[in-house]
Coordinates of C-alpha atoms and ligand atoms in Angstrom, one line a residue:
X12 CA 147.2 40.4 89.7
X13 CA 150.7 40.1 90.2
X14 CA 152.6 38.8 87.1
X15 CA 155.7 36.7 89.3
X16 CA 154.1 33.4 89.7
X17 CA 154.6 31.4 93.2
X18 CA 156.8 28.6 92.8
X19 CA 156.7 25.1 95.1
X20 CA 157.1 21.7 94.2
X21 CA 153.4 20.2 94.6
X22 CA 150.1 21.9 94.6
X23 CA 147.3 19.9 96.1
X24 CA 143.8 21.3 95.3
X25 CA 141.1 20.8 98.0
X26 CA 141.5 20.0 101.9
X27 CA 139.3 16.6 101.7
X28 CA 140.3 13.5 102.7
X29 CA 142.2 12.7 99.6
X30 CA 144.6 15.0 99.1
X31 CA 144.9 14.9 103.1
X32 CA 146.1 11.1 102.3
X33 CA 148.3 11.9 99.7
X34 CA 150.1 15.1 101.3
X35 CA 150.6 12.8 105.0
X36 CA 152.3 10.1 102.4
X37 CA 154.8 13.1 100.7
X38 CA 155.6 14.8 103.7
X39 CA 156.6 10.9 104.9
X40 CA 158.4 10.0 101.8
X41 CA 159.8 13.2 100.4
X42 CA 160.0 15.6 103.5
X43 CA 162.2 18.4 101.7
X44 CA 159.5 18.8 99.3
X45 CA 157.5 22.4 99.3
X46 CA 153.5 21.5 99.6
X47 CA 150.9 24.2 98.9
X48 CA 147.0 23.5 99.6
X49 CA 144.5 25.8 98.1
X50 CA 140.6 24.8 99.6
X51 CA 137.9 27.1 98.6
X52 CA 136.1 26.8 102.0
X53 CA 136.7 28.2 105.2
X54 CA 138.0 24.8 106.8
X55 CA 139.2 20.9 106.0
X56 CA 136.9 18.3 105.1
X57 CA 133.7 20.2 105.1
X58 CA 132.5 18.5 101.5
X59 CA 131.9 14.7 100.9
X60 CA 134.3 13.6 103.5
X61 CA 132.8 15.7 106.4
X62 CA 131.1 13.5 108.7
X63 CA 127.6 14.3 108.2
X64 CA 128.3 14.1 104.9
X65 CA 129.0 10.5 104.0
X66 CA 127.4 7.2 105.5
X67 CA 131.5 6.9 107.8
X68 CA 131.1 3.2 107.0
X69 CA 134.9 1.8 106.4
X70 CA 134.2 -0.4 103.3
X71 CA 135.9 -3.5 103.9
X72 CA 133.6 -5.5 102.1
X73 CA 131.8 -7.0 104.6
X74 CA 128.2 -5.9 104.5
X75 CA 127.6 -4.2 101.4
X76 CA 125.9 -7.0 99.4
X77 CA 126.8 -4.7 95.8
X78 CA 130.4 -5.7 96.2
X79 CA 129.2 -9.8 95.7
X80 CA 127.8 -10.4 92.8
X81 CA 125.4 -13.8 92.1
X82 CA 127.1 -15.0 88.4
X83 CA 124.8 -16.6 86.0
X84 CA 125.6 -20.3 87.4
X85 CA 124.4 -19.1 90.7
X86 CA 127.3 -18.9 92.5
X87 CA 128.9 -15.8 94.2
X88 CA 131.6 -13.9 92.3
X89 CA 134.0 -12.5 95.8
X90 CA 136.8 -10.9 93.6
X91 CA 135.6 -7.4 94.0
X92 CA 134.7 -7.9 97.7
X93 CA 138.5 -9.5 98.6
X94 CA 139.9 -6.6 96.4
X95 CA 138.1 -3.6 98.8
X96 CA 138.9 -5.6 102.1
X97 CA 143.1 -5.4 101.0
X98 CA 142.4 -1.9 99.7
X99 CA 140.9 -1.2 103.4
X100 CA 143.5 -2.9 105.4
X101 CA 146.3 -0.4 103.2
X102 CA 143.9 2.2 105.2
X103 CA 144.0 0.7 108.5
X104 CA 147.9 0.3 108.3
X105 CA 148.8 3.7 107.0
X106 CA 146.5 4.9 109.7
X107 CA 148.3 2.6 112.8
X108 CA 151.5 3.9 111.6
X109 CA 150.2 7.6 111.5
X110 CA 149.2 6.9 115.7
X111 CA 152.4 4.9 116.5
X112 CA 154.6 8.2 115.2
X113 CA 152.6 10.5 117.4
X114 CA 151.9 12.7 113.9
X115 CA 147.9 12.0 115.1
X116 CA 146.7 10.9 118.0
X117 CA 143.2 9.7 119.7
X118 CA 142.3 7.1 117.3
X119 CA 138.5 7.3 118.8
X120 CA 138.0 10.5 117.4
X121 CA 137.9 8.9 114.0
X122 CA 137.3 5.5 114.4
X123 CA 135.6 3.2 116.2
X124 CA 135.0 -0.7 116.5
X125 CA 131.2 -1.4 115.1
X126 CA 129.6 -5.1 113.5
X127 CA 128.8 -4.7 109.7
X128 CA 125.8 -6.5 109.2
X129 CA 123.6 -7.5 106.0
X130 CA 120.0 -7.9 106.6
X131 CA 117.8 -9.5 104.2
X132 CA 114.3 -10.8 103.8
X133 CA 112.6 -13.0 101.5
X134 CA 113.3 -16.7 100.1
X135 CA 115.5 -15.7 97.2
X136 CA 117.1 -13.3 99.3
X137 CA 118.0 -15.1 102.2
X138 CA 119.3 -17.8 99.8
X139 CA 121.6 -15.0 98.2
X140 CA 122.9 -14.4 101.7
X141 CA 123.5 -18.2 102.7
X142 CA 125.7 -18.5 99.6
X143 CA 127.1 -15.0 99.6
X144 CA 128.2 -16.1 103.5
X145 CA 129.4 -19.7 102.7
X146 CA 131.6 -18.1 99.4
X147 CA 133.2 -15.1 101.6
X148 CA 134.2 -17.2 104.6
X149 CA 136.4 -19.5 102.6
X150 CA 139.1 -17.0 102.2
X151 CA 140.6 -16.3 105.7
X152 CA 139.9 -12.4 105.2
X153 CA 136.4 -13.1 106.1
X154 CA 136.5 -15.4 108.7
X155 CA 134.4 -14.6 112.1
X156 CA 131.7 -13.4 109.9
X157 CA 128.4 -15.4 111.4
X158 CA 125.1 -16.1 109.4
X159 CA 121.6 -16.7 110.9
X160 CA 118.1 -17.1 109.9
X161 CA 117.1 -17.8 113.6
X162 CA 114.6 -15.0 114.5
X163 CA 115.7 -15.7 118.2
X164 CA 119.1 -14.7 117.2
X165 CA 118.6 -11.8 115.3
X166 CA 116.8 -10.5 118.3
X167 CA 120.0 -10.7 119.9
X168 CA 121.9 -9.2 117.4
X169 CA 119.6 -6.0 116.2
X170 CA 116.6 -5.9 119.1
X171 CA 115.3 -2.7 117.4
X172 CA 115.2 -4.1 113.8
X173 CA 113.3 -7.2 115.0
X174 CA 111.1 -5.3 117.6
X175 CA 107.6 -5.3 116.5
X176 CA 108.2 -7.5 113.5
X177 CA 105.8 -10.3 112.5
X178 CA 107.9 -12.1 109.9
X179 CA 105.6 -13.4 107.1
X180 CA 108.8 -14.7 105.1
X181 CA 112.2 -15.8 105.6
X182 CA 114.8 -13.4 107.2
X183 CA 118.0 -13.2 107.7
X184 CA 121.5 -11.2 108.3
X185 CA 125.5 -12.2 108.6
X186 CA 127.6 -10.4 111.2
X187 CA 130.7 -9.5 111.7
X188 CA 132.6 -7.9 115.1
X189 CA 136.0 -6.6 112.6
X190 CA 133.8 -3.5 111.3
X191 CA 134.6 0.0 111.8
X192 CA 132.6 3.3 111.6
X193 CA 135.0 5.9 110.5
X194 CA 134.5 9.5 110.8
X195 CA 136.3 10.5 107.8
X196 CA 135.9 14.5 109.0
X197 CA 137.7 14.6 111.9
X198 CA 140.3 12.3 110.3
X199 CA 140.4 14.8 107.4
X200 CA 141.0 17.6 109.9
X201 CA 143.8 16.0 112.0
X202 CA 145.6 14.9 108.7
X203 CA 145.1 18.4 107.8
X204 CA 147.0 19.8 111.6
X205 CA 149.8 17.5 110.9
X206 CA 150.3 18.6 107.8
X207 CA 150.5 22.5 108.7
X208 CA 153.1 21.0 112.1
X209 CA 155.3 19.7 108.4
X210 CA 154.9 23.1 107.1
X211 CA 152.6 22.6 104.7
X212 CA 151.2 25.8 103.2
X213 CA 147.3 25.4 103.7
X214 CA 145.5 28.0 102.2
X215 CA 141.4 28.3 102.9
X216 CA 138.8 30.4 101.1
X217 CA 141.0 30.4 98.1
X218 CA 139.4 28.8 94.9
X219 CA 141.6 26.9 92.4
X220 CA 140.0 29.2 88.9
X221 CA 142.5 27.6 86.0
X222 CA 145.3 24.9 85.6
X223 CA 147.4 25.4 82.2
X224 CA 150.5 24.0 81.2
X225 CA 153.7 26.3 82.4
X226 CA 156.6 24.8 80.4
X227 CA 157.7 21.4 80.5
X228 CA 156.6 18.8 83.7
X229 CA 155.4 22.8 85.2
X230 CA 151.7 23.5 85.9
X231 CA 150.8 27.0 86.5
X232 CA 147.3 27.3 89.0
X233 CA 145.5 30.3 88.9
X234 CA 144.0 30.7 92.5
X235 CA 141.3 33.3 93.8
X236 CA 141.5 34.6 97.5
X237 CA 137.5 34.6 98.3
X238 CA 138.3 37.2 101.1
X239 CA 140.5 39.5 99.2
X240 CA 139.1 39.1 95.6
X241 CA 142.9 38.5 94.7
X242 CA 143.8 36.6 91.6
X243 CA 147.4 34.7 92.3
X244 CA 149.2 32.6 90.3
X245 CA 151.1 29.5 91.5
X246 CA 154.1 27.3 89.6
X247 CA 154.6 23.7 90.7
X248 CA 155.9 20.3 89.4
X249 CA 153.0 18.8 90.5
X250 CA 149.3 19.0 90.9
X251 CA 147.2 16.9 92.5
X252 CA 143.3 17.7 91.9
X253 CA 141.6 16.2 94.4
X254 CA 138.3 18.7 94.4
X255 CA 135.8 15.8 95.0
X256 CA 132.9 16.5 92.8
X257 CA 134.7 19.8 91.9
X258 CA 137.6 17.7 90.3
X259 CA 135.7 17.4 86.6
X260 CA 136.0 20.6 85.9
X261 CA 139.5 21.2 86.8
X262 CA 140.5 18.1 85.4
X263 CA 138.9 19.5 82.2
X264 CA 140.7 22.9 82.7
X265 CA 143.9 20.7 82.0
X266 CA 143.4 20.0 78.6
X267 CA 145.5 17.0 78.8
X268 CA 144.4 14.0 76.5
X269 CA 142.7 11.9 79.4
X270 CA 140.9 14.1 80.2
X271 CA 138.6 14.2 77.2
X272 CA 135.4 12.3 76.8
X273 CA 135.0 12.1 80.5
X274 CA 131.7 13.0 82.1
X275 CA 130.1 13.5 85.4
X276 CA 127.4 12.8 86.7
X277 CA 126.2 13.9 89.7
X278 CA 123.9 12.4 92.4
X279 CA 122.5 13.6 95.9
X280 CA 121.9 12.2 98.7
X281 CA 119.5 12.2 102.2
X282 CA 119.8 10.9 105.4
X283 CA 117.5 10.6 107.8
X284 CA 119.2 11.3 111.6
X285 CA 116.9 10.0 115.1
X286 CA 116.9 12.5 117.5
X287 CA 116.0 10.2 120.1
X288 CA 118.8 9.0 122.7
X289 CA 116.8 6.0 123.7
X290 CA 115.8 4.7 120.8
X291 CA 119.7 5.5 119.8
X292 CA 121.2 3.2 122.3
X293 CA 119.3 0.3 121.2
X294 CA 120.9 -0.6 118.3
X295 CA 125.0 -0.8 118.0
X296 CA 125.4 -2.3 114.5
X297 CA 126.0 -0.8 110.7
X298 CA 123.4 -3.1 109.2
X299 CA 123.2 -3.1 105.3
X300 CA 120.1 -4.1 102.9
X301 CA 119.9 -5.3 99.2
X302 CA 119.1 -2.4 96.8
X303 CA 115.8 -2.2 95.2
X304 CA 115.6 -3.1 91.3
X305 CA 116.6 -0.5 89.6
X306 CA 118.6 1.2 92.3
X307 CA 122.3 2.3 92.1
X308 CA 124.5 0.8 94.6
X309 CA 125.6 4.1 96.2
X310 CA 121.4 4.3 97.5
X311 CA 121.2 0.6 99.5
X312 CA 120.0 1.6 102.3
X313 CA 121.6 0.9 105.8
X314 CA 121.0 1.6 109.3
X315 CA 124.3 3.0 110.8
X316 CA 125.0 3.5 114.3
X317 CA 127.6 6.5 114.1
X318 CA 130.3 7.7 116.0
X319 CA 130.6 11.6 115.7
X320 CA 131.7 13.8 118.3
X321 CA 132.3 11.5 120.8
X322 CA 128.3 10.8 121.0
X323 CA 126.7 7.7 119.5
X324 CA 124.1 8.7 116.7
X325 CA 121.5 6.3 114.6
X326 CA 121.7 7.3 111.0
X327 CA 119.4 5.9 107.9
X328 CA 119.8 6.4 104.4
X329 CA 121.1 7.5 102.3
X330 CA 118.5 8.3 100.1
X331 CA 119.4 9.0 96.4
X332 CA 118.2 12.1 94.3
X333 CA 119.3 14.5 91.6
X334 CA 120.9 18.1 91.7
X335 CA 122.8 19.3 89.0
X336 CA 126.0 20.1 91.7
X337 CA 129.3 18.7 91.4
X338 CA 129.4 19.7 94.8
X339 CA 127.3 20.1 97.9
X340 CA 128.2 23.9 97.4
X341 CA 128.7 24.0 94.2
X342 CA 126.5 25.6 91.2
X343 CA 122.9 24.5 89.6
X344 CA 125.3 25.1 86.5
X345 CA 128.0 22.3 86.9
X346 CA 126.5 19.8 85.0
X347 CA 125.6 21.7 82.3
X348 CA 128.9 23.9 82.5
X349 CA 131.1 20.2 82.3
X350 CA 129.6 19.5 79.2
X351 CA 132.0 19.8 76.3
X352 CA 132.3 19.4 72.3
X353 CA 135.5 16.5 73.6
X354 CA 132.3 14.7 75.8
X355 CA 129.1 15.7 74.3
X356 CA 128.9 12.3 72.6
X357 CA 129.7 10.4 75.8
X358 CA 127.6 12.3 78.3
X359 CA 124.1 12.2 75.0
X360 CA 124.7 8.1 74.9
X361 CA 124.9 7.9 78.9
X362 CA 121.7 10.5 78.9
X363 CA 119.9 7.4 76.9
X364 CA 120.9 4.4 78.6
X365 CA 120.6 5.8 82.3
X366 CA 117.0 7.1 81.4
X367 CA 116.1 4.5 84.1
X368 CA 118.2 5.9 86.8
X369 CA 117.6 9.5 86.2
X370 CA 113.7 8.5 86.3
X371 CA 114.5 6.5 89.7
X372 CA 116.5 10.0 91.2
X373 CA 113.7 11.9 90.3
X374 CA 111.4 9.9 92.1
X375 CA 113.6 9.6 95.5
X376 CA 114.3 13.3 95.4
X377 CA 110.3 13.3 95.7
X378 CA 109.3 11.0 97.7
X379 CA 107.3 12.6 100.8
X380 CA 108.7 12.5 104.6
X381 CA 106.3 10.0 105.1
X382 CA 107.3 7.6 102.0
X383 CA 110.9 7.9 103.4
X384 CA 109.5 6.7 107.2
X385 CA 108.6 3.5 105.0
X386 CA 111.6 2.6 103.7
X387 CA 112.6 3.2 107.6
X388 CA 110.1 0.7 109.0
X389 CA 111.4 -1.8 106.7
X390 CA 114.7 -1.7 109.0
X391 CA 113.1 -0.7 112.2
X392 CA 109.0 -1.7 112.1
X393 CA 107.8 0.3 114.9
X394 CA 109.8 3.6 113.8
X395 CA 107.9 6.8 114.9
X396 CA 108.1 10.2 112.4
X397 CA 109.1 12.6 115.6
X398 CA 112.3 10.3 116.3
X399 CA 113.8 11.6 112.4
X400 CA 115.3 14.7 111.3
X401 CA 116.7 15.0 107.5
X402 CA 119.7 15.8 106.5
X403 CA 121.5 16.6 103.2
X404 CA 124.6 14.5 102.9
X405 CA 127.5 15.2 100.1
X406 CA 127.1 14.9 96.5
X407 CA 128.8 12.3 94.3
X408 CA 129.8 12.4 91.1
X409 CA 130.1 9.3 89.0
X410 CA 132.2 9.1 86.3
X411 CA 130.8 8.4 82.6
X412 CA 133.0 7.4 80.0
X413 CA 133.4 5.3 76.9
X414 CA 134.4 1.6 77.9
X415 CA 135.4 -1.3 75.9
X416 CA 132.5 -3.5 77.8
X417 CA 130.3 -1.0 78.4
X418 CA 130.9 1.2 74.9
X419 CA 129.7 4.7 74.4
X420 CA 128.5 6.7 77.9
X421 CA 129.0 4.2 80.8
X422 CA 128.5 5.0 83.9
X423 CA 131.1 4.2 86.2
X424 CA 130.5 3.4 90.1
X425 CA 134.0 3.4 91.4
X426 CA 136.5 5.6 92.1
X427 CA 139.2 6.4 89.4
X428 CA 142.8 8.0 89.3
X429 CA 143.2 9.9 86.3
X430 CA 147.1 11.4 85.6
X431 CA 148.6 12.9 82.2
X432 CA 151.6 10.7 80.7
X433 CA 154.1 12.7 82.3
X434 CA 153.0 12.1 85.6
X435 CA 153.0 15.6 86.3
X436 CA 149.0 15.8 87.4
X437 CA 146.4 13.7 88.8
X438 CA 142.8 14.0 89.2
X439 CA 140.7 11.6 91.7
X440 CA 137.5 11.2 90.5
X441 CA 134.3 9.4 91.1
X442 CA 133.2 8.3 95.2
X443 CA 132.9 4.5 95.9
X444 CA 134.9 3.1 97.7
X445 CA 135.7 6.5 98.6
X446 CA 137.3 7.7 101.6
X447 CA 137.7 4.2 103.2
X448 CA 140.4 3.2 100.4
X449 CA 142.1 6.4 100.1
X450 CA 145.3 5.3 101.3
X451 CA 145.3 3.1 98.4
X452 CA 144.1 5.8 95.9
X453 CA 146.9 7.9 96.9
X454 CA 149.4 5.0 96.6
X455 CA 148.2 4.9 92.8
X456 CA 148.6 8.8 92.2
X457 CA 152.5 7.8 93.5
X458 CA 153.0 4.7 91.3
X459 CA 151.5 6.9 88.1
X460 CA 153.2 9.9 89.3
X461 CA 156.7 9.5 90.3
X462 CA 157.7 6.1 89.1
X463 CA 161.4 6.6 89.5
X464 CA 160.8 7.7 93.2
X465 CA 159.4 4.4 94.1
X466 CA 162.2 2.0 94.1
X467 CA 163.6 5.0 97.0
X468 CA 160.4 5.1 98.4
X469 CA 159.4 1.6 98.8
X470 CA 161.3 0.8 102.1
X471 CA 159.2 3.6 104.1
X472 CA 156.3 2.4 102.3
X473 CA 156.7 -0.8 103.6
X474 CA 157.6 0.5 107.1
X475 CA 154.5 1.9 106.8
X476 CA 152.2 -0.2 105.4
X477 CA 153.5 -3.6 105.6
X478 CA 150.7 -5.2 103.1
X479 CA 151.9 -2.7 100.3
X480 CA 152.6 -4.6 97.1
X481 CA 151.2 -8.0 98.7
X482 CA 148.3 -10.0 98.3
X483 CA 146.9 -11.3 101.6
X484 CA 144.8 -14.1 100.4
X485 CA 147.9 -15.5 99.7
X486 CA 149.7 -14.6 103.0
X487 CA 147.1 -15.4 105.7
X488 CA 150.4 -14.8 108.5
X489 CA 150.8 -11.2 107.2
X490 CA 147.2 -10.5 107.6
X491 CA 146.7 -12.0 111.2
X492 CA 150.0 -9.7 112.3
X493 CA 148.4 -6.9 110.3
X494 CA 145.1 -7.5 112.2
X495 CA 146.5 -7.3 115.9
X496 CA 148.8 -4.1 115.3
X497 CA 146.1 -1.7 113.8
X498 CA 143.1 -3.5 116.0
X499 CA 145.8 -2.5 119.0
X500 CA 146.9 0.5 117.8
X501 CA 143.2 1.8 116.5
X502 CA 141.5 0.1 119.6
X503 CA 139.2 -2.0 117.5
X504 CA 137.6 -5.2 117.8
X505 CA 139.9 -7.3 120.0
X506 CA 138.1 -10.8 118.6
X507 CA 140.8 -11.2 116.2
X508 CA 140.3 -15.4 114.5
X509 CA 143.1 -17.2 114.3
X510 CA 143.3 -18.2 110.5
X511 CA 143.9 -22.2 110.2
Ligands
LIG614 C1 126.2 10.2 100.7 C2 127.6 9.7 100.7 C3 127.9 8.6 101.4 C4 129.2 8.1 101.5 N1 129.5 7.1 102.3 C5 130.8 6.6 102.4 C6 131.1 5.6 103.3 O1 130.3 5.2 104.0 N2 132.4 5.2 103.3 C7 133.4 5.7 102.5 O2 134.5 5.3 102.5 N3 133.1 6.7 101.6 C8 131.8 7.2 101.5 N4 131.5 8.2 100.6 C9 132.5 8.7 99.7 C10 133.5 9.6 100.4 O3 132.8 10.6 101.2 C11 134.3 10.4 99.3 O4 134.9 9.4 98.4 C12 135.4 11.2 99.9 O5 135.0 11.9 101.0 C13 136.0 12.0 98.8 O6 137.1 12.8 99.3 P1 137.7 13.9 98.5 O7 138.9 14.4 99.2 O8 138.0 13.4 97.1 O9 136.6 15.0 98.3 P2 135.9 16.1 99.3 O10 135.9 15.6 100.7 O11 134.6 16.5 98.6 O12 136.9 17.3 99.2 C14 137.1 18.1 98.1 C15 137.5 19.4 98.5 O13 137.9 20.2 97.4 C16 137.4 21.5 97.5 N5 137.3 22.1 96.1 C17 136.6 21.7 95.1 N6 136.8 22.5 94.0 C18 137.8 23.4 94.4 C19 138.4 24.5 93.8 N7 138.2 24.8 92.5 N8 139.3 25.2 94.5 C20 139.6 24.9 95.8 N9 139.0 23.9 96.4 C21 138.1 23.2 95.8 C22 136.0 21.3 98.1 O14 135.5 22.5 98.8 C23 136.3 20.2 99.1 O15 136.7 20.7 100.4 C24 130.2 8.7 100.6 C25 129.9 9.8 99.9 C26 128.6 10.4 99.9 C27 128.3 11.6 99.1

C-alpha cells in the first residue's frame, strides 16, 4: 500500500443514479473542481437504479395512492403528494437543461411519456379514490387527471385489466396522460459518459473499504482495486457516499455524530416480467393499486408498462420479501454486520414494533409462483402462468431511527440526506422517492454542504432549473412554462392543461 495519499477535491462513492446527479450538478457549478468516483462493480448503475432493478416509475405523485393519506375527518391530506410532484418537476428541469446543452442526448432512451393510473375495487375503496381525485385536482399541479367508475370506460382505458372481469363490486381508477416511465439505468450511464467527457476520474471494480477523518474539513478513503488486490488511499474535501443500500455502513465507518443510532433495514423485492409480445401490447398504462393491510408502501402492487431498450415490456410487482443484504450483491452479513453498541437500542425497539412487517416479508418471500399469479389476476383476470418470468429487482434499505413522533426504532419510508456539521460529508440514505427526486436530493447535499457556495451558485441553478427555491402551487405561470419546455425537450405528453 503505498503511504502518499491521492489528493482531489470531491470523492463520490458509487456510480448510481445519485451521485451521477450530484457530480452532473458540480461539474455545472464548480467546473475547476477535481471529481473522483470509486464503484465497486464493473459498470454504472448496475444496483437499485439499473432498470430491471426498480419499478422506472417517475414519482410525481400521481398514482401511488400511499402518498394521499385519508385524515381522521375523512378527508384527503395532498401535502405529501404536492411536495413529490415539485420534487419531480426539479428532475424533469435539471434533465431538459442536461438535453438542451447537448451534455446527453436521446431523451427516449431514458424516458418516455406513459398515463399513471390508480385502480381500485370495492365501495370503500372507490369512495377513497372519488375524494382522493376531487382533493388532488384542486391544485393546478394535478389538473387533466380523469376519474371513472364507468366499466365501459375503463375498458377503454386498460382493455387487458378489464378483459375477463365480472365485476361483483364497485370499481374504479383516475388517469392521467403527464406520466413518465423512466429508465433510471440508462440515465445513470449517460450521466456517467458525460461525466468522464468533464474529466471526471471514474474508477470501476474498486471498493470504497474505510472513510476516517484526515485533518480538518479532509476525509481520507481507503479504496480496494478488485482486479489488482491494491489497497489505495485517497484525500479529498469532500465525500459524498452515495452506496445505495451500501451507504449504512460507510456512513457508519465515518464516526461522525449523525451517524449514530441509525439503522437499516433491508427489504427485497420481485417482479414478475410477461414474456409475451401480444399480451405486451395490450396494455400502455403504469396502473397502481392500494396496498394490502399490513403492507409497506414500497410492495403496492402495479402493473407497469416499461420502456427498456427501446422495446415495450409489461412488468408486475414488486413483490416484497426479506434478505439480510444492504445490497443486491452485497453480504448475508450486512444486517447483522451494521449493528452497533451506538444503534443496538434503536435497531431491538424497531425489531419489536415491526414484528408485523418482518412476519408479512417472510410470508411474500414464500409465497408459491402460483400465489404470486393471484395477486396478478387481480390486475389482469385472465393472466396465464407461461406469459411470467421472475425476476429479482434491487434491494432497499429503510432507515430506522429514533423520532420525536415515532420514539425509539422507527422505521423510516423516505429517503434521507445525512451530512456532518461541517459539511464536509454526506450520506444518501433510504429509497422512496428514490431516483425520480434525485435532482432534489442532490440539491440538499449542496445547501447542507457548501452553504457559502450557494449565493455564487444560485444563478446557474436557476438557469437550470427554473422552479429551484419556488413553490409552484403558488405560481401556476411558472409551472405551465415549466411543463411545455421539459414535455418539448423530453418529448413527453404534448396534452399540456391550460391552468385557469
Ligand atoms: C424494487 C424497487 C423499486 C423501485 N422503484 C422505483 C421507482 O419506480 N421510481 C423511483 O424513482 N425509484 C424507485 N426505486 C428507488 C431507486 O431505485 C433508488 O432510490 C435509486 O436507484 C438509488 O440510487 P443510488 O445511487 O442511491 O443507489 P444505487 O443505484 O444502488 O447505487 C449505489 C452504488 O454504490 C455502489 N457501492 C456500494 N457500496 C460501495 C462501496 N463500498 N464501494 C464502492 N461502491 C459501492 C453499488 O455497487 C452501486 O453501484 C426502487 C427501488 C427498488 C429496490
Amino acid at each position: 500500500m503505498s503511504n502518499m495519499p491521492k489528493k482531489t477535491d470531491v470523492i463520490l462513492i458509487g456510480a448510481g443514479i445519485m451521485s451521477a446527479t450530484l457530480g452532473a450538478l458540480l461539474k455545472a457549478l464548480a467546473p475547476e473542481w477535481e471529481i473522483k468516483v470509486f464503484e465497486k462493480l464493473a459498470k454504472a448503475g448496475e444496483e437499485s437504479s439499473n432498470e430491471w432493478n426498480n419499478a422506472g416509475t417517475g414519482h410525481a405523485a400521481l398514482c401511488e395512492l400511499n402518498y394521499t393519506s385519508e385524515k381522521p375527518d375523512g378527508s384527503i391530506d395532498v401535502s405529501k403528494a404536492i411536495k413529490i410532484n415539485e420534487q419531480f418537476q426539479l428532475s424533469l428541469q435539471f434533465w431538459s437543461y442536461l438535453v438542451k446543452s447537448n451534455l446527453i442526448c436521446n431523451p427516449k432512451d431514458f424516458i418516455m411519456p406513459i398515463p399513471h393510473m390508480s385502480f381500485v375495487q370495492g365501495e370503500k375503496n372507490v369512495a377513497f379514490l372519488k375524494k382522493r381525485f376531487e382533493a388532488l385536482t384542486a391544485y393546478h399541479q394535478f389538473q387533466g387527471m380523469e376519474f371513472s367508475d364507468d366499466p365501459k370506460k375503463l375498458k377503454e382505458w386498460i382493455p387487458l385489466v378489464m378483459e375477463g372481469r365480472q365485476p361483483k363490486e364497485p370499481i374504479a381508477a383516475t388517469r392521467i396522460e403527464s406520466g413518465t416511465d423512466v429508465n433510471f439505468g440508462a440515465l445513470t450511464r449517460m450521466l456517467f459518459e458525460h461525466l468522464k467527457n468533464e474529466n471526471v476520474e471514474v474508477h470501476y471494480k474498486h471498493q470504497v473499504k474505510n472513510i476516517k477523518r484526515a485533518g480538518d474539513r479532509l476525509w481520507e478513503v481507503k479504496v480496494r482495486n478488485l482486479e489488482s488486490g491494491k489497497v489505495e488511499r485517497h484525500t479529498a474535501k469532500f465525500v459524498f457516499i452515495g452506496g445505495g443500500g451500501g451507504s449504512l455502513p460507510l456512513l457508519q465507518k465515518t464516526g461522525i455524530p449523525e451517524s449514530k443510532r441509525i439503522g437499516g433495514f433491508p427489504v427485497s423485492g420481485l417482479f414478475m416480467v410477461c414474456n409475451n409480445q401480444e399480451v405486451v401490447e395490450q396494455h400502455h398504462a403504469k396502473v397502481y393499486g392500494k396496498a394490502k393491510v399490513g403492507a409497506p408502501p414500497m410492495s403496492v402492487p402495479h402493473l407497469d408498462t416499461r420502456y427498456i431498450d427501446n422495446k415495450k415490456t409489461l412488468l408486475f410487482g414488486p413483490f416484497a420479501g426479506f434478505s439480510p443484504k444492504f445490497l443486491k450483491t452485497g453480504s448475508y452479513f450486512d444486517l447483522i454486520g451494521s449493528i452497533k453498541p451506538n444503534n443496538i437500542l434503536t435497531m431491538l425497539a424497531a425489531g419489536v414494533k415491526e414484528m408485523a412487517l418482518t412476519k408479512y416479508l417472510i410470508q411474500q418471500l414464500l409465497l408459491s409462483n402460483e400465489q404470486r399469479m393471484q395477486e396478478l389476476r387481480e390486475f389482469i383476470p385472465d393472466a396465464r402462468s407461461e406469459d411470467w418470468n421472475i425476476i429479482v429487482a434491487g434491494q432497499r434499505v429503510q432507515v430506522i431511527k429514533d423520532t420525536e413522533t415515532g420514539g425509539k426504532g422507527t422505521l423510516q419510508f423516505g429517503t434521507e440526506v445525512v451530512s456532518s456539521a461541517d459539511g464536509s460529508i454526506a450520506a444518501l440514505l433510504g429509497a422512496s422517492p428514490g431516483a425520480s427526486t434525485a435532482v432534489h436530493a442532490m440539491l440538499e447535499v449542496l445547501q447542507k454542504c457548501f452553504p457559502q457556495q450557494m449565493k455564487e451558485w444560485e444563478p446557474k441553478i436557476k438557469e437550470m432549473i427554473p422552479s429551484y427555491g419556488i413553490s409552484l402551487v403558488d405560481n401556476p405561470k411558472l409551472l405551465q412554462e415549466i411543463r411545455t419546455e421539459t414535455s418539448q425537450t423530453l418529448g413527453l405528453s404534448k396534452k399540456i392543461p391550460v391552468f385557469s
